[in-house]
Structure formats: structure tokens, C-alpha cells
Amino acid sequence: MKQMALDLGLAPGPNLNRFFAGSNQAALAHLHAQVNEAWDTPRSTVPTYLWGEMGCGKTYLLRAVAEALREQGAPVGWLDASTRFPSAFNERWSAVVLDEVHLYNPVQQAAAFNWFVNATSPATGARRWVLAAGDVPPSDLKLRDDLRTRLGWGEIYQLHLLSEAQRRGVLKDEAKRRGLVLTDDVMDYMLKRFSRDLGSLMQLLDHLDNFALRNKRGLTIPLLKDMLETE
């Protein structure tokens, strides 16, 4: 059965504290430490690379880190595969974040290399942290050699997908936190008919919660069907 992906409006912004780590505890702990570390310490400037298959949470974590740093007043340079015209390196940046590096075209690779070098070996000022992510380990990236080798010399973490049991547990816990009862039949319906990555499922639960509240009904399959027909 074909699964559906929904555009359900604005979801809560990425937040490291909202990320369910599962078997990715070491990576999450490292990111928390980096975000909370003082910027003038050597450990904060060692590059970090996250890799794993689609749906494991790489982009969510990168966006959560970027948002946390911006909240601290630390400007961040962001580059992903959708950035058609990358800007020059900005000396005001406190960190550089490179997402979807496995998809970079030659122009983006050149910009990423320039940003990396300026961040880690600046002509003046302190070194900056580089946080990058891709679908494969650095050694398997189809990138120019000088960029690929630099992405691989720091901290490297593989991210793993949550099991179905873990996804079910997170959904039930989130529903309970909201004061909702999420039955197994409703969860089965969600997992069979919609995108199974946790971010999409949490967004669906948020929208379903709001719809149930407006209509003063419990979480049921008929309610979910009605939501899809009316919104």
C-alpha cells in the first residue's frame, strides 16, 4: 500500500531535547556537548560528521543545532543541496553546517571546501566548528578528494533508524504527554498509510490532536479519515 506524506502546516521547530535518540545516544550527547561548550575551547572546533540512511534524523539534528546556536547569539553558515548560489564565507559565523553533502554539485563542493578551510584554519580569529551530514561514510562520498578527506578527519557518528517498536513507543509517550489515548488500531493505520519516519508521524499526531480538540472527539480511525477529508 502506498504511503502518504502530508503537508500539515507548521510543526514545532527542531530541538535537540525533542529528539528521541534510541541507539543514537552517543551522537546526541556529542551535539549537546558541542552546543553547550564554550567556543574558545579546542574540542569545540573538531569537525563532526553524521551519516545514515534517509529518515534517521540527520537534517533534524543539524537544524536543531543551528537553531540552538542562533538562540545563543552565534551566527551559523548553512549549506545544503538546495542552495544554488552559496555565499562567501562570513567571518561573523561561529559555526558552519553542511547538510546533504552526498548531493553537492561542483559549485557547492567548492563552497563547502572554502567554508571548511576558513572555519578550521582561519587567517585571523578563532577556529569554528564544522558540522556536516550525508547518507554515507566520508570515505564513500563521491566528492572532490580535498573535501572528502576533510569531512572524515573529525568526529564521525553513524545514525540508525528507530525500530517500529521504538516509533510506537515514542508516539504513545507523546500522546500520553498530551493527555490523549492512542490506541493500537489508530497507530496501525498511521504506520500503514503515512510516511513512517518519526518526524512525519509526530507532525501527524500534532495535527490530529488539534483536530480532535476542535471537534471534541477522541483519537479514532474515523476521526483521522474525517481530518484528511476536511483539511
GROMACS .gro file of N, CA and C in nm, residues 9 15 31 34 39 63 67 82 90 122 131-132 140 143 187 200 216:
model
   51
    9GLY      N    1   0.117   2.192   0.763
    9GLY     CA    2   0.141   2.324   0.818
    9GLY      C    3   0.264   2.326   0.906
   15ASN      N    4   1.453   2.068   1.782
   15ASN     CA    5   1.507   2.091   1.915
   15ASN      C    6   1.580   1.965   1.960
   31LEU      N    7   2.649   1.623   2.033
   31LEU     CA    8   2.593   1.750   1.984
   31LEU      C    9   2.553   1.840   2.100
   34GLN      N   10   2.871   1.993   2.232
   34GLN     CA   11   2.925   2.095   2.143
   34GLN      C   12   2.845   2.224   2.152
   39TRP      N   13   3.306   2.851   2.312
   39TRP     CA   14   3.359   2.849   2.176
   39TRP      C   15   3.512   2.865   2.169
   63ARG      N   16   1.951   2.103   1.192
   63ARG     CA   17   1.868   2.223   1.210
   63ARG      C   18   1.850   2.256   1.358
   67GLU      N   19   1.969   2.608   1.519
   67GLU     CA   20   1.874   2.691   1.592
   67GLU      C   21   1.923   2.719   1.734
   82SER      N   22   2.005   2.223  -0.179
   82SER     CA   23   1.910   2.314  -0.244
   82SER      C   24   1.965   2.455  -0.260
   90ASN      N   25   3.154   3.384   0.581
   90ASN     CA   26   3.128   3.504   0.660
   90ASN      C   27   3.207   3.497   0.790
  122PRO      N   28   4.146   2.958   1.002
  122PRO     CA   29   4.123   3.099   0.966
  122PRO      C   30   4.253   3.179   0.965
  131LEU      N   31   2.996   2.119   1.126
  131LEU     CA   32   2.905   2.005   1.145
  131LEU      C   33   2.848   1.969   1.008
  132ALA      N   34   2.868   1.845   0.965
  132ALA     CA   35   2.824   1.803   0.832
  132ALA      C   36   2.748   1.672   0.841
  140ASP      N   37   3.311   0.707   0.144
  140ASP     CA   38   3.229   0.666   0.030
  140ASP      C   39   3.166   0.784  -0.044
  143LEU      N   40   3.282   1.293  -0.379
  143LEU     CA   41   3.316   1.434  -0.376
  143LEU      C   42   3.463   1.453  -0.415
  187MET      N   43  -0.278   0.360   1.566
  187MET     CA   44  -0.135   0.361   1.535
  187MET      C   45  -0.105   0.273   1.415
  200SER      N   46   0.758   1.286   1.061
  200SER     CA   47   0.629   1.296   0.994
  200SER      C   48   0.517   1.243   1.084
  216LYS      N   49  -1.397   1.799   1.951
  216LYS     CA   50  -1.433   1.738   2.079
  216LYS      C   51  -1.458   1.588   2.065
   0.00000   0.00000   0.00000
